[in-house]
C-alpha cells in the first residue's frame, strides 16, 4: 500500500477505533495497517485525542507496557444523554403503544439498532470503571440492548435461558420467584459460560419488583461471580422497594391510565450525576 | 464551538459515519456539528471517500436531492472476509466444544460482540443492494448476529417468539414442522412488527433441514412480506436438500466424529464470489 496522508490516517484511525470501542489496539497494528512509522502514528493519536475531546465523544487512552496500545473509550456526553433519554421517554409515551391489560408495546424500540446502541452506550458509560468481564441478561427482549452494552464495553455477552438446552452442555439451573406475580420460574445457564471470580454487569429491559434480577444475582453466586451493577431500561415506580438495590434505570414508569390512554414515563436524569 | 481543523473534522466525520453505517446524514448535520461551511464539508467528504477506498473499508456515497446527504457503506473486503471465515471455522473446530450427543458448544462465539459484528457485516455486505426493510430472526441464539446484521444495514430487527406474549399485542402464530426431528413447533409474531409489502432478510445461527427457516418464510407470507434472502452462520452438509433454497451459509458442518473428538467444519469461500 502507498503511504497515506495524515488526514487519511486520522479518518481511518477513527474508523477502526470506533468500530471496536474499549479494545486495545497495538501501535504495531497501525504501523502495519497504515505503512507508517511509530512516531507518525503517535502524532496521529495526539490529533485523534484532541478531536475526541473537542467534540465530547469520550476519550482516547494510551496504555504503555508490553500489552500496551491505544483504545477509544466512547462516552455519551451529559447533554447528549439527557437529550436521548427525553426523546426515548417521549417515544414510550406514544398512545398507540398501550395494549389490552395495561401492557406497553416496546419491541420496536428495543430492537432498533440505533436506539439499542445508544442505550448500550449509556449503560457502558456508567460502568466503565468497574472492569466488567461479562454482560449478563436473560432471554429474550433484553438481548439487543445487552448485546450493545457488551459491545460498548468490549466484553462477551452471556444469555441465561428459561430452559436448559442440550446445545449448552452441563448447565446450572435455579428456581426463582417472580416479584410481582409470585410465580416460580426457572433459569438455566451453561456451566462454562462464566469463569469463576468474574465481575458482571446485569442488563435487562424491564423491572417491576426485581424478581428476575434477584434470580440472576442468585445464579451469579453459583458461578462465584460478582454483580458489579444492574442496568435496566425501564423500572416501574411501584413497588418502590425492589428485591435488588444495586440497580440503575434509565426510565421510570409511573403508571398507565387506560381510560385516558396515557402512559406516564419519565427519564431518570439523576443518573447523569456522578 | 470553535472551528475544527480539517484532520479533526475528518476524524470526527469517520467516527459519526462508522457509528451508524448505511444511515444518511444530511450535510446540515455536519455543518452544524462542526461549525463549518457546506463547501468545507463537501471537501472533507471527498477526502473521507478517498481514505475509505484506499483502505478497502467499503464506500462513502453521497445522495443528492431533498432527502440527500452522505452515508458510509462498510463492506468487508474479500481478503478480510476470507481471513475471518477461516479463523471462525478454526474456532468452531476446537475439540472441547464437542458435547454429549454430538452437539457443539457455540454460544461463546455467537455472543462475542466483535465476532457477531463481523458476521453481521458479512451478511450485510451480501444483501446491501436488496433494499432490506427488516432483519428477521427467531429467538434465541441467532439474536446477537441478527442484531449486528440489522445494525450494519441500518434497519430494525424483528424477533419471532416461540410463544405468543401479552406484551406484544395481537399476534400471528403459525405451526411448522422441524425438518430433522419432525416435531410440530409454534412461532408467534406481533401483528404490528412488520409492515405489509416489506422486504426482509432472515438470519439464523444454524440450519439442518431448514424447517425453522421454512417456518419463518411461511410466517412472512402472513405479513405479505418478501423474503429477499436467508443468511445462516452454519448449515449442515446433510441433508443436502433443505426445505428452503434461497439461503447462504458462512460455514458448512460436514460432520462430527465423537470417537476421534473431531469437528469437521469448513468456511464457504464461494460466498466471496458474486
PDB file of C-alpha atoms in Angstrom, chain A residues 67-229:
ATOM      1  CA  UNK A  67       0.266  -5.166  26.493  1.00  0.00           C
ATOM      2  CA  UNK A  68       0.141  -1.514  25.576  1.00  0.00           C
ATOM      3  CA  UNK A  69      -1.540   0.327  22.781  1.00  0.00           C
ATOM      4  CA  UNK A  70      -4.405   2.681  22.272  1.00  0.00           C
ATOM      5  CA  UNK A  71      -8.130   2.451  22.866  1.00  0.00           C
ATOM      6  CA  UNK A  72     -11.145   4.643  22.307  1.00  0.00           C
ATOM      7  CA  UNK A  73     -13.459   4.988  25.272  1.00  0.00           C
ATOM      8  CA  UNK A  74     -16.672   6.484  23.900  1.00  0.00           C
ATOM      9  CA  UNK A  75     -18.687   8.318  26.477  1.00  0.00           C
ATOM     10  CA  UNK A  76     -22.002   9.891  25.746  1.00  0.00           C
ATOM     11  CA  UNK A  77     -21.845  13.485  26.955  1.00  0.00           C
ATOM     12  CA  UNK A  78     -24.270  14.508  29.716  1.00  0.00           C
ATOM     13  CA  UNK A  79     -26.029  16.832  27.327  1.00  0.00           C
ATOM     14  CA  UNK A  80     -26.461  14.167  24.658  1.00  0.00           C
ATOM     15  CA  UNK A  81     -27.531  11.550  27.221  1.00  0.00           C
ATOM     16  CA  UNK A  82     -30.183  13.891  28.583  1.00  0.00           C
ATOM     17  CA  UNK A  83     -31.460  14.644  25.089  1.00  0.00           C
ATOM     18  CA  UNK A  84     -31.546  10.935  24.270  1.00  0.00           C
ATOM     19  CA  UNK A  85     -33.408   9.932  27.456  1.00  0.00           C
ATOM     20  CA  UNK A  86     -36.023  12.636  26.913  1.00  0.00           C
ATOM     21  CA  UNK A  87     -36.548  11.536  23.292  1.00  0.00           C
ATOM     22  CA  UNK A  88     -36.741   7.920  24.439  1.00  0.00           C
ATOM     23  CA  UNK A  89     -39.367   8.531  27.103  1.00  0.00           C
ATOM     24  CA  UNK A  90     -41.411  10.550  24.572  1.00  0.00           C
ATOM     25  CA  UNK A  91     -41.306   7.544  22.275  1.00  0.00           C
ATOM     26  CA  UNK A  92     -42.613   5.252  25.021  1.00  0.00           C
ATOM     27  CA  UNK A  93     -45.443   7.688  25.729  1.00  0.00           C
ATOM     28  CA  UNK A  94     -46.956   7.294  22.251  1.00  0.00           C
ATOM     29  CA  UNK A  95     -50.619   6.446  22.801  1.00  0.00           C
ATOM     30  CA  UNK A  96     -50.829   3.581  20.324  1.00  0.00           C
ATOM     31  CA  UNK A  97     -48.336   1.593  22.409  1.00  0.00           C
ATOM     32  CA  UNK A  98     -50.967   0.833  25.016  1.00  0.00           C
ATOM     33  CA  UNK A  99     -52.101  -2.792  24.843  1.00  0.00           C
ATOM     34  CA  UNK A 100     -55.004  -4.599  26.490  1.00  0.00           C
ATOM     35  CA  UNK A 101     -54.186  -5.351  30.102  1.00  0.00           C
ATOM     36  CA  UNK A 102     -52.078  -2.263  30.610  1.00  0.00           C
ATOM     37  CA  UNK A 103     -49.040  -3.539  28.744  1.00  0.00           C
ATOM     38  CA  UNK A 104     -46.880  -1.345  26.557  1.00  0.00           C
ATOM     39  CA  UNK A 105     -45.718  -2.372  23.099  1.00  0.00           C
ATOM     40  CA  UNK A 106     -41.993  -1.738  23.112  1.00  0.00           C
ATOM     41  CA  UNK A 107     -40.176  -4.236  20.941  1.00  0.00           C
ATOM     42  CA  UNK A 108     -39.858  -1.829  18.012  1.00  0.00           C
ATOM     43  CA  UNK A 109     -37.858   0.470  20.305  1.00  0.00           C
ATOM     44  CA  UNK A 110     -35.840  -2.287  21.990  1.00  0.00           C
ATOM     45  CA  UNK A 111     -34.926  -3.869  18.646  1.00  0.00           C
ATOM     46  CA  UNK A 112     -33.935  -0.685  16.834  1.00  0.00           C
ATOM     47  CA  UNK A 113     -30.161  -0.984  16.357  1.00  0.00           C
ATOM     48  CA  UNK A 114     -29.592   2.746  16.717  1.00  0.00           C
ATOM     49  CA  UNK A 115     -31.649   3.108  19.898  1.00  0.00           C
ATOM     50  CA  UNK A 116     -30.228  -0.110  21.381  1.00  0.00           C
ATOM     51  CA  UNK A 117     -26.756   1.173  20.555  1.00  0.00           C
ATOM     52  CA  UNK A 118     -27.397   4.433  22.432  1.00  0.00           C
ATOM     53  CA  UNK A 119     -28.868   2.552  25.425  1.00  0.00           C
ATOM     54  CA  UNK A 120     -25.813   0.291  25.440  1.00  0.00           C
ATOM     55  CA  UNK A 121     -23.550   3.330  25.425  1.00  0.00           C
ATOM     56  CA  UNK A 122     -25.352   4.930  28.362  1.00  0.00           C
ATOM     57  CA  UNK A 123     -25.014   1.725  30.424  1.00  0.00           C
ATOM     58  CA  UNK A 124     -21.394   1.278  29.377  1.00  0.00           C
ATOM     59  CA  UNK A 125     -20.616   4.892  30.315  1.00  0.00           C
ATOM     60  CA  UNK A 126     -21.996   4.279  33.824  1.00  0.00           C
ATOM     61  CA  UNK A 127     -19.953   1.109  34.416  1.00  0.00           C
ATOM     62  CA  UNK A 128     -16.773   1.914  32.507  1.00  0.00           C
ATOM     63  CA  UNK A 129     -14.519   1.985  35.547  1.00  0.00           C
ATOM     64  CA  UNK A 130     -15.839  -1.275  37.010  1.00  0.00           C
ATOM     65  CA  UNK A 131     -13.681  -3.624  34.927  1.00  0.00           C
ATOM     66  CA  UNK A 132     -16.646  -5.707  33.856  1.00  0.00           C
ATOM     67  CA  UNK A 133     -15.848  -9.204  32.473  1.00  0.00           C
ATOM     68  CA  UNK A 134     -19.301 -10.092  31.106  1.00  0.00           C
ATOM     69  CA  UNK A 135     -22.660  -8.511  30.430  1.00  0.00           C
ATOM     70  CA  UNK A 136     -25.391 -10.923  31.591  1.00  0.00           C
ATOM     71  CA  UNK A 137     -29.052 -10.941  30.590  1.00  0.00           C
ATOM     72  CA  UNK A 138     -31.943 -13.399  30.468  1.00  0.00           C
ATOM     73  CA  UNK A 139     -33.786 -14.116  27.233  1.00  0.00           C
ATOM     74  CA  UNK A 140     -35.457 -12.522  25.208  1.00  0.00           C
ATOM     75  CA  UNK A 141     -36.432  -8.869  24.992  1.00  0.00           C
ATOM     76  CA  UNK A 142     -33.335  -7.552  26.789  1.00  0.00           C
ATOM     77  CA  UNK A 143     -30.874  -9.285  24.466  1.00  0.00           C
ATOM     78  CA  UNK A 144     -30.395  -6.499  21.876  1.00  0.00           C
ATOM     79  CA  UNK A 145     -29.680  -3.760  24.441  1.00  0.00           C
ATOM     80  CA  UNK A 146     -27.441  -6.161  26.367  1.00  0.00           C
ATOM     81  CA  UNK A 147     -25.517  -7.017  23.223  1.00  0.00           C
ATOM     82  CA  UNK A 148     -24.923  -3.352  22.524  1.00  0.00           C
ATOM     83  CA  UNK A 149     -23.774  -2.784  26.106  1.00  0.00           C
ATOM     84  CA  UNK A 150     -21.365  -5.708  25.763  1.00  0.00           C
ATOM     85  CA  UNK A 151     -20.077  -4.269  22.503  1.00  0.00           C
ATOM     86  CA  UNK A 152     -19.531  -0.851  24.067  1.00  0.00           C
ATOM     87  CA  UNK A 153     -17.538  -2.478  26.899  1.00  0.00           C
ATOM     88  CA  UNK A 154     -15.759  -4.934  24.551  1.00  0.00           C
ATOM     89  CA  UNK A 155     -16.740  -7.921  26.726  1.00  0.00           C
ATOM     90  CA  UNK A 156     -18.711 -11.105  25.954  1.00  0.00           C
ATOM     91  CA  UNK A 157     -22.466 -11.294  26.396  1.00  0.00           C
ATOM     92  CA  UNK A 158     -23.983 -14.138  28.412  1.00  0.00           C
ATOM     93  CA  UNK A 159     -27.629 -15.079  27.859  1.00  0.00           C
ATOM     94  CA  UNK A 160     -29.418 -17.035  30.562  1.00  0.00           C
ATOM     95  CA  UNK A 161     -32.084 -19.351  29.124  1.00  0.00           C
ATOM     96  CA  UNK A 162     -35.519 -20.070  30.516  1.00  0.00           C
ATOM     97  CA  UNK A 163     -34.908 -23.788  29.953  1.00  0.00           C
ATOM     98  CA  UNK A 164     -31.778 -25.919  29.865  1.00  0.00           C
ATOM     99  CA  UNK A 165     -30.664 -26.750  26.313  1.00  0.00           C
ATOM    100  CA  UNK A 166     -28.773 -29.758  25.039  1.00  0.00           C
ATOM    101  CA  UNK A 167     -26.607 -27.430  22.984  1.00  0.00           C
ATOM    102  CA  UNK A 168     -25.123 -25.800  26.059  1.00  0.00           C
ATOM    103  CA  UNK A 169     -23.551 -28.807  27.782  1.00  0.00           C
ATOM    104  CA  UNK A 170     -23.750 -29.140  31.576  1.00  0.00           C
ATOM    105  CA  UNK A 171     -25.899 -26.324  32.953  1.00  0.00           C
ATOM    106  CA  UNK A 172     -26.717 -24.728  36.265  1.00  0.00           C
ATOM    107  CA  UNK A 173     -30.444 -24.234  36.801  1.00  0.00           C
ATOM    108  CA  UNK A 174     -32.109 -22.272  39.553  1.00  0.00           C
ATOM    109  CA  UNK A 175     -35.676 -21.585  40.529  1.00  0.00           C
ATOM    110  CA  UNK A 176     -36.772 -18.118  41.449  1.00  0.00           C
ATOM    111  CA  UNK A 177     -39.981 -16.400  42.378  1.00  0.00           C
ATOM    112  CA  UNK A 178     -41.167 -13.522  40.213  1.00  0.00           C
ATOM    113  CA  UNK A 179     -41.505 -10.475  42.386  1.00  0.00           C
ATOM    114  CA  UNK A 180     -44.912  -9.297  41.241  1.00  0.00           C
ATOM    115  CA  UNK A 181     -46.879 -12.402  40.269  1.00  0.00           C
ATOM    116  CA  UNK A 182     -45.161 -14.787  42.746  1.00  0.00           C
ATOM    117  CA  UNK A 183     -44.801 -17.487  40.116  1.00  0.00           C
ATOM    118  CA  UNK A 184     -41.967 -19.983  40.327  1.00  0.00           C
ATOM    119  CA  UNK A 185     -39.764 -19.806  37.255  1.00  0.00           C
ATOM    120  CA  UNK A 186     -36.582 -21.485  36.156  1.00  0.00           C
ATOM    121  CA  UNK A 187     -33.448 -20.090  34.600  1.00  0.00           C
ATOM    122  CA  UNK A 188     -30.562 -22.056  33.251  1.00  0.00           C
ATOM    123  CA  UNK A 189     -27.001 -21.296  32.205  1.00  0.00           C
ATOM    124  CA  UNK A 190     -24.173 -23.351  30.779  1.00  0.00           C
ATOM    125  CA  UNK A 191     -21.544 -24.203  33.370  1.00  0.00           C
ATOM    126  CA  UNK A 192     -18.840 -22.908  31.077  1.00  0.00           C
ATOM    127  CA  UNK A 193     -20.468 -19.565  30.254  1.00  0.00           C
ATOM    128  CA  UNK A 194     -18.771 -17.618  33.061  1.00  0.00           C
ATOM    129  CA  UNK A 195     -15.347 -18.060  34.669  1.00  0.00           C
ATOM    130  CA  UNK A 196     -15.257 -18.159  38.468  1.00  0.00           C
ATOM    131  CA  UNK A 197     -14.329 -14.886  40.104  1.00  0.00           C
ATOM    132  CA  UNK A 198     -15.655 -12.737  37.274  1.00  0.00           C
ATOM    133  CA  UNK A 199     -17.292  -9.365  37.577  1.00  0.00           C
ATOM    134  CA  UNK A 200     -20.551  -8.995  35.683  1.00  0.00           C
ATOM    135  CA  UNK A 201     -22.972  -6.278  34.698  1.00  0.00           C
ATOM    136  CA  UNK A 202     -26.607  -7.394  34.527  1.00  0.00           C
ATOM    137  CA  UNK A 203     -28.757  -5.718  31.859  1.00  0.00           C
ATOM    138  CA  UNK A 204     -32.477  -6.115  31.285  1.00  0.00           C
ATOM    139  CA  UNK A 205     -35.298  -4.221  29.605  1.00  0.00           C
ATOM    140  CA  UNK A 206     -37.855  -4.046  32.390  1.00  0.00           C
ATOM    141  CA  UNK A 207     -38.017  -4.304  36.176  1.00  0.00           C
ATOM    142  CA  UNK A 208     -41.148  -4.375  38.281  1.00  0.00           C
ATOM    143  CA  UNK A 209     -40.453  -5.941  41.660  1.00  0.00           C
ATOM    144  CA  UNK A 210     -36.988  -7.161  40.661  1.00  0.00           C
ATOM    145  CA  UNK A 211     -37.617 -10.911  40.908  1.00  0.00           C
ATOM    146  CA  UNK A 212     -35.783 -11.694  37.681  1.00  0.00           C
ATOM    147  CA  UNK A 213     -32.824  -9.509  38.617  1.00  0.00           C
ATOM    148  CA  UNK A 214     -32.726 -11.227  42.008  1.00  0.00           C
ATOM    149  CA  UNK A 215     -32.785 -14.585  40.202  1.00  0.00           C
ATOM    150  CA  UNK A 216     -29.838 -13.556  38.050  1.00  0.00           C
ATOM    151  CA  UNK A 217     -27.975 -12.426  41.169  1.00  0.00           C
ATOM    152  CA  UNK A 218     -28.580 -15.828  42.770  1.00  0.00           C
ATOM    153  CA  UNK A 219     -27.453 -17.529  39.584  1.00  0.00           C
ATOM    154  CA  UNK A 220     -24.243 -15.474  39.630  1.00  0.00           C
ATOM    155  CA  UNK A 221     -23.489 -16.757  43.135  1.00  0.00           C
ATOM    156  CA  UNK A 222     -23.453 -20.272  41.677  1.00  0.00           C
ATOM    157  CA  UNK A 223     -20.690 -19.070  39.350  1.00  0.00           C
ATOM    158  CA  UNK A 224     -18.846 -17.235  42.168  1.00  0.00           C
ATOM    159  CA  UNK A 225     -19.255 -14.107  40.058  1.00  0.00           C
ATOM    160  CA  UNK A 226     -19.608 -10.639  41.492  1.00  0.00           C
ATOM    161  CA  UNK A 227     -22.510  -8.474  40.251  1.00  0.00           C
ATOM    162  CA  UNK A 228     -20.965  -5.020  39.822  1.00  0.00           C
ATOM    163  CA  UNK A 229     -24.292  -3.475  38.936  1.00  0.00           C
TER     164      UNK A 229
END
